[in-house]
Coordinates of C-alpha atoms and ligand atoms in Angstrom, one line a residue:
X1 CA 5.3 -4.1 -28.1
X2 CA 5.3 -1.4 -25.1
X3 CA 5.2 2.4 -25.5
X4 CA 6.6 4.3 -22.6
X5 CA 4.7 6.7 -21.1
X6 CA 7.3 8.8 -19.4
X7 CA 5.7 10.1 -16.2
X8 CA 6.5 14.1 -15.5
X9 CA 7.5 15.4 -12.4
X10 CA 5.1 17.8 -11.1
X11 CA 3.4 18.8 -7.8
X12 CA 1.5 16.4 -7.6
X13 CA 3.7 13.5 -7.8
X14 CA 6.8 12.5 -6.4
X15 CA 7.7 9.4 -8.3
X16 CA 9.3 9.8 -12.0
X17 CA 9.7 6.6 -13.2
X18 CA 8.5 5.3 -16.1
X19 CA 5.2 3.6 -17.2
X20 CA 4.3 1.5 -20.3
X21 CA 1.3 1.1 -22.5
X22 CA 1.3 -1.9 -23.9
X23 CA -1.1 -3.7 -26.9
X24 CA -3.3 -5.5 -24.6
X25 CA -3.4 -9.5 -25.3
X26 CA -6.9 -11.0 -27.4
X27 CA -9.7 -11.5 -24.8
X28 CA -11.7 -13.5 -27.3
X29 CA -14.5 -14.0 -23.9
X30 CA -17.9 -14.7 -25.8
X31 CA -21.1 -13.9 -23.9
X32 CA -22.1 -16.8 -22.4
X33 CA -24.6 -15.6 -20.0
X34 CA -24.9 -16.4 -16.6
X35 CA -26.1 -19.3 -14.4
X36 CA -28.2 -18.9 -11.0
X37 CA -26.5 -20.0 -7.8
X38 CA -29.4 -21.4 -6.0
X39 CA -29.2 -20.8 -2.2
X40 CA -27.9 -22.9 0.2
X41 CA -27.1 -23.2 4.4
X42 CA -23.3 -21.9 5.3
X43 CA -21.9 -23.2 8.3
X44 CA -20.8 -20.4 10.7
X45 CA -17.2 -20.6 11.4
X46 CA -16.8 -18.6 14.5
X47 CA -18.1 -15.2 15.9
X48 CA -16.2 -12.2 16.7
X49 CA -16.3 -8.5 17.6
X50 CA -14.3 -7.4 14.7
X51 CA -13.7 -8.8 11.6
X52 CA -10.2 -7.7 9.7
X53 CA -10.9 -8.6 6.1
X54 CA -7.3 -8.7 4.3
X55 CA -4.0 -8.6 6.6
X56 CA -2.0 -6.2 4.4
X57 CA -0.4 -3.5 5.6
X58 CA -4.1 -1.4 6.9
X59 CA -5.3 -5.1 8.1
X60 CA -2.7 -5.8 10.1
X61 CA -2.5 -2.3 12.0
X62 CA -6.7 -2.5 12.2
X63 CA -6.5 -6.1 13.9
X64 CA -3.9 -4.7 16.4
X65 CA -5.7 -1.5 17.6
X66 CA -9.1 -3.2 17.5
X67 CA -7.2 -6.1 19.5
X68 CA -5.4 -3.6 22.2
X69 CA -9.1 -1.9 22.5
X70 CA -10.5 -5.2 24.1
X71 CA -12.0 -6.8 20.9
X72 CA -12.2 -10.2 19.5
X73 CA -10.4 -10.1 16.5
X74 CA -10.9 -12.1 13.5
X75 CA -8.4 -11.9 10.5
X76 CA -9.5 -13.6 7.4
X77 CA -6.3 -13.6 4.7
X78 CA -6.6 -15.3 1.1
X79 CA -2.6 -16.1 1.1
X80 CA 0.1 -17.5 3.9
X81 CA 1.1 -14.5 5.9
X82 CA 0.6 -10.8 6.9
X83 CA 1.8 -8.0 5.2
X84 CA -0.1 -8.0 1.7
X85 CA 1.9 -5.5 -0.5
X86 CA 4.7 -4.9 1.5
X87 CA 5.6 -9.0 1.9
X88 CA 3.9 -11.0 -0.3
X89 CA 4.1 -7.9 -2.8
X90 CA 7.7 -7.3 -2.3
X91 CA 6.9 -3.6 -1.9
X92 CA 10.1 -3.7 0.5
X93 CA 10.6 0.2 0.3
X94 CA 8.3 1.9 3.1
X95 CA 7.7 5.2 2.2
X96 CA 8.3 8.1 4.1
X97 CA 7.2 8.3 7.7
X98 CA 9.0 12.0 8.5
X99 CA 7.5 15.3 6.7
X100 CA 10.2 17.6 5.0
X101 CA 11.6 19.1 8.4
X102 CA 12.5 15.1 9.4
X103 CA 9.7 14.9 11.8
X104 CA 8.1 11.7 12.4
X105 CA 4.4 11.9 11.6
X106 CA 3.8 8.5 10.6
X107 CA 3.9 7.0 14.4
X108 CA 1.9 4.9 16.0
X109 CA 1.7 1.2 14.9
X110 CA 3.3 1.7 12.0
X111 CA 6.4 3.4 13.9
X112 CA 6.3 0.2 16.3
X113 CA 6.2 -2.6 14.2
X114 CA 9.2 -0.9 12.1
X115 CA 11.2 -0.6 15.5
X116 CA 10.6 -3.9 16.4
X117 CA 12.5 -5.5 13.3
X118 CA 15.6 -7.2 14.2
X119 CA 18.4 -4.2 13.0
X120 CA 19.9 -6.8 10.3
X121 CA 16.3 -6.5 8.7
X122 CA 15.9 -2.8 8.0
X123 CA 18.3 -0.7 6.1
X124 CA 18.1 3.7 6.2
X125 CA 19.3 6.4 7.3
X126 CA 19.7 7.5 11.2
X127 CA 17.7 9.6 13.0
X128 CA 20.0 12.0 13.4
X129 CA 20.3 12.6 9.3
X130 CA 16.3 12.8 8.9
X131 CA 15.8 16.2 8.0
X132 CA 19.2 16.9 6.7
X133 CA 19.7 19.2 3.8
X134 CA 23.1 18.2 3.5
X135 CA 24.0 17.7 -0.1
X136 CA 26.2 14.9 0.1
X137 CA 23.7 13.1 2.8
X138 CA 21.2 13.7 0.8
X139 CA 23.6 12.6 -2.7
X140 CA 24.0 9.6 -0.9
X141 CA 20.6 8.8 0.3
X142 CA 18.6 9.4 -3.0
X143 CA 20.7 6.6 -4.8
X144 CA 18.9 4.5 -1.6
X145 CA 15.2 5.1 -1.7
X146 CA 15.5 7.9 1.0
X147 CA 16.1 11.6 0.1
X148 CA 13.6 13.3 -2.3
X149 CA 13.5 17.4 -3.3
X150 CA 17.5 17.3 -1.6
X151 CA 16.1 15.9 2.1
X152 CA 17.0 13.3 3.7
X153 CA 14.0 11.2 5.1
X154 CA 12.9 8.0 7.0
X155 CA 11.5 5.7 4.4
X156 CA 13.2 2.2 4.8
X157 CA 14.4 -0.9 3.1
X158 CA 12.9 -4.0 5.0
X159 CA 13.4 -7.7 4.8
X160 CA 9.9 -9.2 3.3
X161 CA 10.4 -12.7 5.7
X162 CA 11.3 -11.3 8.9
X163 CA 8.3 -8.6 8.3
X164 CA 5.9 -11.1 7.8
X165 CA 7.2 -13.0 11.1
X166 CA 6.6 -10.2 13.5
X167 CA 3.2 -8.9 12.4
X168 CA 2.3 -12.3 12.6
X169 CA 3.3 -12.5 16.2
X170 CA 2.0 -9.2 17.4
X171 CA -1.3 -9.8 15.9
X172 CA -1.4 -13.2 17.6
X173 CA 0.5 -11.4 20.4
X174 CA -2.6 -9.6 21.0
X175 CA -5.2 -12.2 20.6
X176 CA -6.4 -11.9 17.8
X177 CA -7.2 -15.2 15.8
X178 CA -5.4 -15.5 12.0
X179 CA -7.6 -17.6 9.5
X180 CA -5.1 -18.0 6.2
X181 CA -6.0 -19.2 2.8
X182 CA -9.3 -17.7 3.2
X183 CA -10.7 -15.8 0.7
X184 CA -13.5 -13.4 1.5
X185 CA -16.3 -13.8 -1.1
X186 CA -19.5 -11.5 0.0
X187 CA -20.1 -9.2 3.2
X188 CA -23.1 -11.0 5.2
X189 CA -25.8 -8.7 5.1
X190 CA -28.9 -8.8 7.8
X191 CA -31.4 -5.9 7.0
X192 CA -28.7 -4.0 4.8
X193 CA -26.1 -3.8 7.3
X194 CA -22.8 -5.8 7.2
X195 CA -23.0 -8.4 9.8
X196 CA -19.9 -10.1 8.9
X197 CA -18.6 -12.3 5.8
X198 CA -18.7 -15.0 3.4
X199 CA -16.0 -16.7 2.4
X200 CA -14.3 -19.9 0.5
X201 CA -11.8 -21.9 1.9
X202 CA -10.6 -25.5 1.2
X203 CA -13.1 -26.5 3.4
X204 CA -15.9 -25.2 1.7
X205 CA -18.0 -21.7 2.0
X206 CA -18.5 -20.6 5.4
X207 CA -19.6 -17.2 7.5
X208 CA -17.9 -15.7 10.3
X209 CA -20.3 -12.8 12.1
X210 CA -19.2 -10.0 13.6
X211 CA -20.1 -6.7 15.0
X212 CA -18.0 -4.6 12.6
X213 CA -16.3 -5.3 9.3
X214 CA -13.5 -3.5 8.4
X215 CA -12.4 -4.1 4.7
X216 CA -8.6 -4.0 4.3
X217 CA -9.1 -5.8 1.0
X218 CA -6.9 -3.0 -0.6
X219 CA -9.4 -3.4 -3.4
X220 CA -12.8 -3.3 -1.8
X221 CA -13.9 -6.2 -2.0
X222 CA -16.4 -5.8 0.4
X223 CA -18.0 -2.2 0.6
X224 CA -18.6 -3.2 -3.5
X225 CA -19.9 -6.4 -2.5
X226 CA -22.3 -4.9 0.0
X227 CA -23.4 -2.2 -2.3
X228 CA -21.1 0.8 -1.0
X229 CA -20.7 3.5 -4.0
X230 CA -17.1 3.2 -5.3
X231 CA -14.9 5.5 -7.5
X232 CA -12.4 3.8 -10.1
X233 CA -11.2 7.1 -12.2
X234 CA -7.4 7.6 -12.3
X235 CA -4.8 10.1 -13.1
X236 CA -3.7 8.7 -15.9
X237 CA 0.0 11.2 -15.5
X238 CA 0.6 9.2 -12.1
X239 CA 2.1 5.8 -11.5
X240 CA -0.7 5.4 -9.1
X241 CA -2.8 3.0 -11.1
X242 CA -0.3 0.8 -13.0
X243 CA 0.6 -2.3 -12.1
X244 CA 3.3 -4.8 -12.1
X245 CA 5.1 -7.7 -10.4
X246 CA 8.0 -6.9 -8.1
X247 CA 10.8 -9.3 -8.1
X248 CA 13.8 -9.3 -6.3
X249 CA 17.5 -10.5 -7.8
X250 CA 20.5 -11.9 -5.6
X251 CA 24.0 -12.1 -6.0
X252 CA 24.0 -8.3 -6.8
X253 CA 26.8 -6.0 -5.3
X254 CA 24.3 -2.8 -5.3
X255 CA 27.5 -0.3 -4.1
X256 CA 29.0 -1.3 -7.4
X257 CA 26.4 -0.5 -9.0
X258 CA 25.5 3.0 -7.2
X259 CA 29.1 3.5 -7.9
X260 CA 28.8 3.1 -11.6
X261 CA 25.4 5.2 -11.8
X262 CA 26.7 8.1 -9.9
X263 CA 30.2 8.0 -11.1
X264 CA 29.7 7.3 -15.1
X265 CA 26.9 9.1 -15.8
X266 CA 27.4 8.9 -19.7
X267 CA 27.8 5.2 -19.5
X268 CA 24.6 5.2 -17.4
X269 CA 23.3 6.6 -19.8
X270 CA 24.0 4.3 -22.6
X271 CA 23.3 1.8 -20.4
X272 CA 19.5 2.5 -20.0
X273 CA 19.0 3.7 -23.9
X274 CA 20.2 0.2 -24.7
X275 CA 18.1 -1.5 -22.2
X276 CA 15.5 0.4 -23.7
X277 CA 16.1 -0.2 -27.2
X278 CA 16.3 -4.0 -26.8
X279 CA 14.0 -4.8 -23.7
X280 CA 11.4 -2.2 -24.7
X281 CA 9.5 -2.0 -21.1
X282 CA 13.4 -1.6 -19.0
X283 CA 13.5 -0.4 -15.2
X284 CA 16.4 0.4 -12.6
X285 CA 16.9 -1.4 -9.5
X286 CA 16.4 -0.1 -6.0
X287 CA 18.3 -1.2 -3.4
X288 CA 17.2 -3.2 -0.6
X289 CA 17.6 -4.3 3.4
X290 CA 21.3 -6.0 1.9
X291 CA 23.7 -5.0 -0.4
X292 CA 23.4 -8.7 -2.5
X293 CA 19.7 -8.0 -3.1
X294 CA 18.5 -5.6 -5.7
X295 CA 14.7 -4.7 -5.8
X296 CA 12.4 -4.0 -8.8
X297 CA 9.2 -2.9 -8.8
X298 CA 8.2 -2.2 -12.3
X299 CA 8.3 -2.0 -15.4
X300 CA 4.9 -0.5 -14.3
X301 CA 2.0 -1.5 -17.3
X302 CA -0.5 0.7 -17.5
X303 CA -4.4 0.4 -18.8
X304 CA -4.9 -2.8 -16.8
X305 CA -7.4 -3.9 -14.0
X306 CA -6.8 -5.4 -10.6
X307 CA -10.3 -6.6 -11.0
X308 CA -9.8 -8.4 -14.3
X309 CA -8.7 -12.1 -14.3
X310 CA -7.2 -11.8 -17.4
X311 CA -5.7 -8.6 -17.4
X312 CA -4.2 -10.0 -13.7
X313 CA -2.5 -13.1 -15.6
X314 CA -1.5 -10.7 -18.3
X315 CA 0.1 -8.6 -15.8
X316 CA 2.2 -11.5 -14.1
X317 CA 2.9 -13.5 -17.1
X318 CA 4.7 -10.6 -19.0
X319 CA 6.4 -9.5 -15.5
X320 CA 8.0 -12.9 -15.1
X321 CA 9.5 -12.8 -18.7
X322 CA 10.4 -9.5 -18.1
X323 CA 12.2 -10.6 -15.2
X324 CA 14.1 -13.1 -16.9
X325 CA 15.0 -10.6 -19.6
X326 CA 16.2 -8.1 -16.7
X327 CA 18.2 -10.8 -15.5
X328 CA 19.7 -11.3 -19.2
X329 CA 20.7 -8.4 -19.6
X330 CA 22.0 -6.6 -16.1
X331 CA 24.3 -9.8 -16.1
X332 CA 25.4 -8.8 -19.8
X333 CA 25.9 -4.9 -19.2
X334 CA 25.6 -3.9 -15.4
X335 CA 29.0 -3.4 -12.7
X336 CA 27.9 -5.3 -9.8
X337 CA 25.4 -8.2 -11.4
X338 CA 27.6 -10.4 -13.0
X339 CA 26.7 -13.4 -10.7
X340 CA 23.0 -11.9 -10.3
X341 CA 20.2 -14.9 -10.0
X342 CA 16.4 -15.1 -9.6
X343 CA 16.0 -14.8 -6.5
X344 CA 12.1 -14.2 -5.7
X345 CA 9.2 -13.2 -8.1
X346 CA 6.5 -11.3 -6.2
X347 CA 3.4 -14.1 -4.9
X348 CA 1.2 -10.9 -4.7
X349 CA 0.5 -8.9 -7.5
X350 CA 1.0 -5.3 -7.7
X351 CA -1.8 -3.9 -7.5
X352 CA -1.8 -0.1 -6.7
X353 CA -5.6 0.9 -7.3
X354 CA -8.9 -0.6 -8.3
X355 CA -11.9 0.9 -6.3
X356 CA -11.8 3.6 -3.8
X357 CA -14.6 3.9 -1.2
X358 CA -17.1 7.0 -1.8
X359 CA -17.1 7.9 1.8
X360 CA -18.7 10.5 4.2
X361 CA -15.8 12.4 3.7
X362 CA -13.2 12.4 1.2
X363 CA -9.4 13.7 0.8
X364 CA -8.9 16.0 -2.0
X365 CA -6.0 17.8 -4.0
X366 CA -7.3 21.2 -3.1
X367 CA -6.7 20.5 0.5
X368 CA -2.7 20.0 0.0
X369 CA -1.9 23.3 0.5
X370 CA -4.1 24.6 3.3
X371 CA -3.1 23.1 6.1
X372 CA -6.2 22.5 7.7
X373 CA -6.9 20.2 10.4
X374 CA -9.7 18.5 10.1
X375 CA -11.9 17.9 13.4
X376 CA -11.7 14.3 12.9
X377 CA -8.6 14.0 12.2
X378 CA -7.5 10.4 12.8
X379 CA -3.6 11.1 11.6
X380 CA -1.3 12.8 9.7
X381 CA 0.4 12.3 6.7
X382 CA 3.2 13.9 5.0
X383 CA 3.2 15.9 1.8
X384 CA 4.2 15.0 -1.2
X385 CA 6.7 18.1 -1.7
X386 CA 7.9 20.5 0.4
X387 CA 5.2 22.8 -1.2
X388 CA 3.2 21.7 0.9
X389 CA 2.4 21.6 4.7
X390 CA 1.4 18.0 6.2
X391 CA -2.0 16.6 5.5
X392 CA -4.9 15.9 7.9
X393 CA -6.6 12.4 7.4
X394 CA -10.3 12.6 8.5
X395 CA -12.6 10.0 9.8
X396 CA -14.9 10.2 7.2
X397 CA -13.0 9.0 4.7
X398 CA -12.6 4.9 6.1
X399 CA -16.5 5.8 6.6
X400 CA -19.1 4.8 3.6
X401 CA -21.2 6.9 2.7
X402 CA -23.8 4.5 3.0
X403 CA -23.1 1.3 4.2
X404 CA -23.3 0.4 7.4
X405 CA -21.7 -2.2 9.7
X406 CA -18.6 -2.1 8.0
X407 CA -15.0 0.9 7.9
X408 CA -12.5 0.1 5.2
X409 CA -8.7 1.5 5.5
X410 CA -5.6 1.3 3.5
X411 CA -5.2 1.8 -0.1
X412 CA -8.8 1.9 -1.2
X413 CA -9.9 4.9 1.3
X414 CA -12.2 7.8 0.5
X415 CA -9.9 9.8 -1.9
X416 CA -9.1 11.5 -5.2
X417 CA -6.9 9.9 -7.3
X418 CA -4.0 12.8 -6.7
X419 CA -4.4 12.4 -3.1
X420 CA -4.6 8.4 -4.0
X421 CA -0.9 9.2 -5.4
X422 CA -0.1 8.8 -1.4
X423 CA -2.3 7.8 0.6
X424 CA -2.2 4.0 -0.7
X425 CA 1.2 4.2 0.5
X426 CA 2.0 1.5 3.1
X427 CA 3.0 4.4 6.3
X428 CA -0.1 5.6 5.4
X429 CA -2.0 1.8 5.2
X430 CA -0.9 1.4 8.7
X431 CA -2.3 5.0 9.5
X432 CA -5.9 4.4 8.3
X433 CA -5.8 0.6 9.0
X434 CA -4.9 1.7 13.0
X435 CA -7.6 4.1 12.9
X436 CA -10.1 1.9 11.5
X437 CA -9.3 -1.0 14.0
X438 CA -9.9 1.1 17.2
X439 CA -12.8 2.7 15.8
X440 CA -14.3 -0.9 14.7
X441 CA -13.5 -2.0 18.6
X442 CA -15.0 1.3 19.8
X443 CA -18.5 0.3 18.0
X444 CA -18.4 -2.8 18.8
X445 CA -18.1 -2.1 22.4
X446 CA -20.5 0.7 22.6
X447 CA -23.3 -1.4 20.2
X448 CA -23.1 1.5 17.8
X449 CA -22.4 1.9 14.2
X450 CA -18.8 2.7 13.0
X451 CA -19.9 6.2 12.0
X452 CA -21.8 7.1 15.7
X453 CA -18.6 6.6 16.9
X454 CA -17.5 9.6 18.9
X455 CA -14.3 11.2 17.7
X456 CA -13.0 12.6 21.2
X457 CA -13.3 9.1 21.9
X458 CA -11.6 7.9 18.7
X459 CA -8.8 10.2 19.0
X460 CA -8.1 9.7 22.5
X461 CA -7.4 5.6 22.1
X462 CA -5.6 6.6 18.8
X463 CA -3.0 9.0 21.0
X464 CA -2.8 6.1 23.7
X465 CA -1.5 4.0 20.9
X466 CA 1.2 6.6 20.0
X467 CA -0.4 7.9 16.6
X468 CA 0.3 11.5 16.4
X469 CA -2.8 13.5 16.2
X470 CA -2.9 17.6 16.2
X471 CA -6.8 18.5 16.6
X472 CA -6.8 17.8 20.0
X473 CA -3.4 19.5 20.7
X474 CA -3.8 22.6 19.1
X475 CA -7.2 23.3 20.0
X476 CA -8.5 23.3 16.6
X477 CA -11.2 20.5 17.6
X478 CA -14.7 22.2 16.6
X479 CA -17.4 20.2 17.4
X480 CA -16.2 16.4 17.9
X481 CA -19.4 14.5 17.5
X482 CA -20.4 11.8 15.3
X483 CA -19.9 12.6 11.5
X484 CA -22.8 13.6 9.2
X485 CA -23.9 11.9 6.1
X486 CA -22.2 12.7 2.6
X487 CA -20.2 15.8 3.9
X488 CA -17.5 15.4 1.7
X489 CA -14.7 17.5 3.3
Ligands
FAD1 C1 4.6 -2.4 -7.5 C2 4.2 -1.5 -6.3 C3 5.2 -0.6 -5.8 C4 4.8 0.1 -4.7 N1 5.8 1.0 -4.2 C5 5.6 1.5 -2.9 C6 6.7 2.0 -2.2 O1 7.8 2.1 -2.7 N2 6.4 2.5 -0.9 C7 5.2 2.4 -0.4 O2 5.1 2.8 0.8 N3 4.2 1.9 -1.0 C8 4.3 1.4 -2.3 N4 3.3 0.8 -3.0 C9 1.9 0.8 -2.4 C10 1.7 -0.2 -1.2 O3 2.5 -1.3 -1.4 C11 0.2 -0.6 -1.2 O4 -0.7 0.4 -1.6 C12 -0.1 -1.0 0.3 O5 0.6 -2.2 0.6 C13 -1.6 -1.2 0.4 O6 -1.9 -1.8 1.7 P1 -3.3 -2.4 2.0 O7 -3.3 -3.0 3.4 O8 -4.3 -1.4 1.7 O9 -3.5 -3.5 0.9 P2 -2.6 -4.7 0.4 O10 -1.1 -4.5 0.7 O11 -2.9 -5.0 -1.0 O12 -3.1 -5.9 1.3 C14 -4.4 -6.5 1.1 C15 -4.4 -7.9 1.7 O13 -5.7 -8.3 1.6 C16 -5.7 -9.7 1.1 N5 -7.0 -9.8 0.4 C17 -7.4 -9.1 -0.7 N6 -8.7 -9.5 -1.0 C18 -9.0 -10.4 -0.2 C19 -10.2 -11.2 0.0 N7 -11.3 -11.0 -0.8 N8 -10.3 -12.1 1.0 C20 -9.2 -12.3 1.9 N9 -8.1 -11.6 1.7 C21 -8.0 -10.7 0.8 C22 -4.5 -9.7 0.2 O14 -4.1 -11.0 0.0 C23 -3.5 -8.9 0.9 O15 -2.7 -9.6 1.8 C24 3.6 0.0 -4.1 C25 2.6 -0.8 -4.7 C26 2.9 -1.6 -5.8 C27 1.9 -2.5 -6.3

């Protein structure tokens, strides 16, 4: 049995959906102690300047910038493709890339590889409407994933294959060399500094060593691993830490069913209190890159870890009967899925938090509303209501407080859990994985650690790739030099 745990909309979320508690399964794991792994000689696989840990979202971006800055790039994935969450995961909505005025602050690679999809594989609005207070654009748009607070903004629909096609090529467009179906185990660590990585493969355990590590594990694997202090506390009102399997249903006519939503809102209604009443855990579609497809990404179960093999096979088992229940039932009740199917179960888990990194710096709800740029600013994201200006994404936090040899990026960043809320979004992945990548490269080049790096320097490769930067601009840059220990900003 599930309880719902109705999430309320407040400033510091944008997201209202649902969660659910549910009566976690019997463990039943006795103590049985441990065994010692007696050492033993690992073949060294290859030898790069960077090494891209993970090829989600952050990964892919890091192994591009470090790639365009002159590095050899190595990408070490545990699954088939690129993309993590928004392929494998079927996260297929991209959040939004323009702030409340329909400016696009989310630029760089992220605004690339999205222009770069064939136009059958990307469904949103125009530029011309981002921005747009009109009510009936922004009616329309918030039945499809892109108008919040009455604004119409750019955060797509994307076709999972074709997105995992291109960032394959323009990795391996820029050199960089893809090692799938390996699965990172430890950082290798020479005199307390990451030197590269362990990691299991079907051909056995092997090292790769590197100059820089950049973990884009989403769940930091590796700055835990190598000792890095992490943080694991949530906000328990949010969505942000709940997970769930995405799944996708075809042979859905999603304008039917916008139509009946929008047009019968007391049907709707019943609609969803029956779903509720005889599903228990019961979510609405989103729509997708096609009108035939219809997206899911929940019932979202809280009080589960991403770190917890059970609680992981928990997670997915009850997802998949949940998804055959779904499919029950929309058939049964819902205009526009009478010849719904199963179309795809996610391969990746959703996993939206585990560990963040406890960085030299570190993004915080108190900054939302002040607008300040930070001196290391290494891009910009939007807010999550138009309370509130756009936020400055500093340096420090893909930095460890500690560690050295080794920058993470993406969703497991140096961050409160309110400020989590967004920044594990995927724009925001390909932000900090971007940054992260030329900064690894920069190091590498320069025979310094990732945290010497000079920002001047940072910043200027990040605005030759096209990220959109202020400090420089506005002349708000204080003094640019390397980042001190543990200032937490
Ligand atoms: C259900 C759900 C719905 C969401 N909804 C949205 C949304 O609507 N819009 C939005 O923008 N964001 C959304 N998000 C958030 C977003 O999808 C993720 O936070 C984002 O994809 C994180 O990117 P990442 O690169 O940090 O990590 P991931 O996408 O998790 O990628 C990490 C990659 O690293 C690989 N990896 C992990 N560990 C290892 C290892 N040890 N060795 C080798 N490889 C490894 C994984 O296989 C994976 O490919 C959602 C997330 C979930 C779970």
């Amino acid at each position: 049995m599930s309880r719902i745990k109705p999430v309320e909309r407040s400033d510091d979320r944008i997201l209202v959906s649902d969660m659910h508690e549910f009566e976690r399964g019997e463990r039943g794991r006795p103590d049985l102690g441990t065994l010692h792994e007696s050492g033993r000689d690992i073949p060294v696989y290859r030898r790069c300047d960077v090494l891209v840990v993970g090829g989600g979202p952050s990964g892919t971006a890091a192994a591009v910038a470090a790639a365009r800055l002159g590095a050899e790039v190595i990408v070490l994935e545990r699954y088939n493709h690129l993309g993590g969450l928004s392929t494998g995961g079927l996260v297929i909505w991209i959040d939004r890339m323009t702030d409340w005025e329909g400016r696009p602050v989310i630029r760089g690679f992220a605004e690339e590889l999205l222009g770069r999809l064939p136009p059958e594989a990307i469904a949103g609005p125009g530029t011309e409407e981002w921005g747009s207070k009109d009510p009936a654009r922004a009616a329309h748009w918030a039945q499809r994933t892109a108008a919040f607070h009455g604004i119409v903004t750019w955060s797509p629909t994307i076709d999972p294959e074709r997105l995992k096609l291109l960032s394959q090529e323009v990795v391996l467009g820029e050199g960089a060399r893809l090692a799938f179906h390996a699965w990172a185990a430890l950082p290798l660590l020479e005199e307390g500094v990451v030197r590269g990585a362990i990691f299991e493969s079907k051909g056995g355990r092997q090292a790769v060593r590197a100059k820089v590590v950049v973990d884009a594990t989403g769940d930091g694997d590796l700055f835990a691993r190598g000792g890095a202090a992490f943080e694991s506390d949530i906000e328990s009102h949010d969505i942000h830490h709940s997970m769930n399997t995405a799944w996708l249903l075809g042979g859905a006519d999603m304008a039917r069913w916008i139509a009946f939503r929008t047009s019968q809102p007391e049907q709707f209604a019943q609609f969803m209190a029956r779903g509720r009443e005889e599903l228990g855990a019961f979510e609405r579609p989103f729509v997708s890159w096609r009108n035939d497809v219809a997206l899911y990404m929940g019932p979202r179960q809280s009080g589960f870890s991403g770190l917890d093999v059970d609680d992981q096979t928990e997670v997915e088992v009850r997802s998949h009967r949940l998804m055959g229940a779904h499919l029950d039932f929309y058939r049964a009740h819902a205009p526009g899925f009478e010849n719904a199917y199963l179309m795809l179960s996610a391969p990746q888990l959703g996993v939206r938090h585990s560990r963040r990194l406890v960085g030299a710096k570190k993004m915080l709800r108190a900054h939302w509303p002040t607008a300040q740029v930070f001196d290391d600013e290494i891009g910009v994201t939007p807010s999550v209501s138009p309370k509130f200006p756009n936020i400055s994404i500093p340096y420090g936090c893909l930095v460890p407080e500690q560690l050295e040899g080794l920058l993470a990026c993406g969703r497991h960043i140096s961050c409160d859990p309110n400020s989590h809320g967004f920044m594990r979004e995927i724009p925001q992945c390909w932000i900090t994985g971007q940054a992260a990548g030329a900064a690894a490269a920069i190091a590498a080049n320069r025979g310094i650690a990732p945290r010497a790096v000079d920002i001047a320097e940072l910043q200027s490769a990040l605005l030759g790739q096209g990220v959109y930067l202020r400090a420089r601009d506005t002349q708000q840059v204080g003094n640019a030099g390397p980042i001190p220990m543990a200032s937490a900003v």
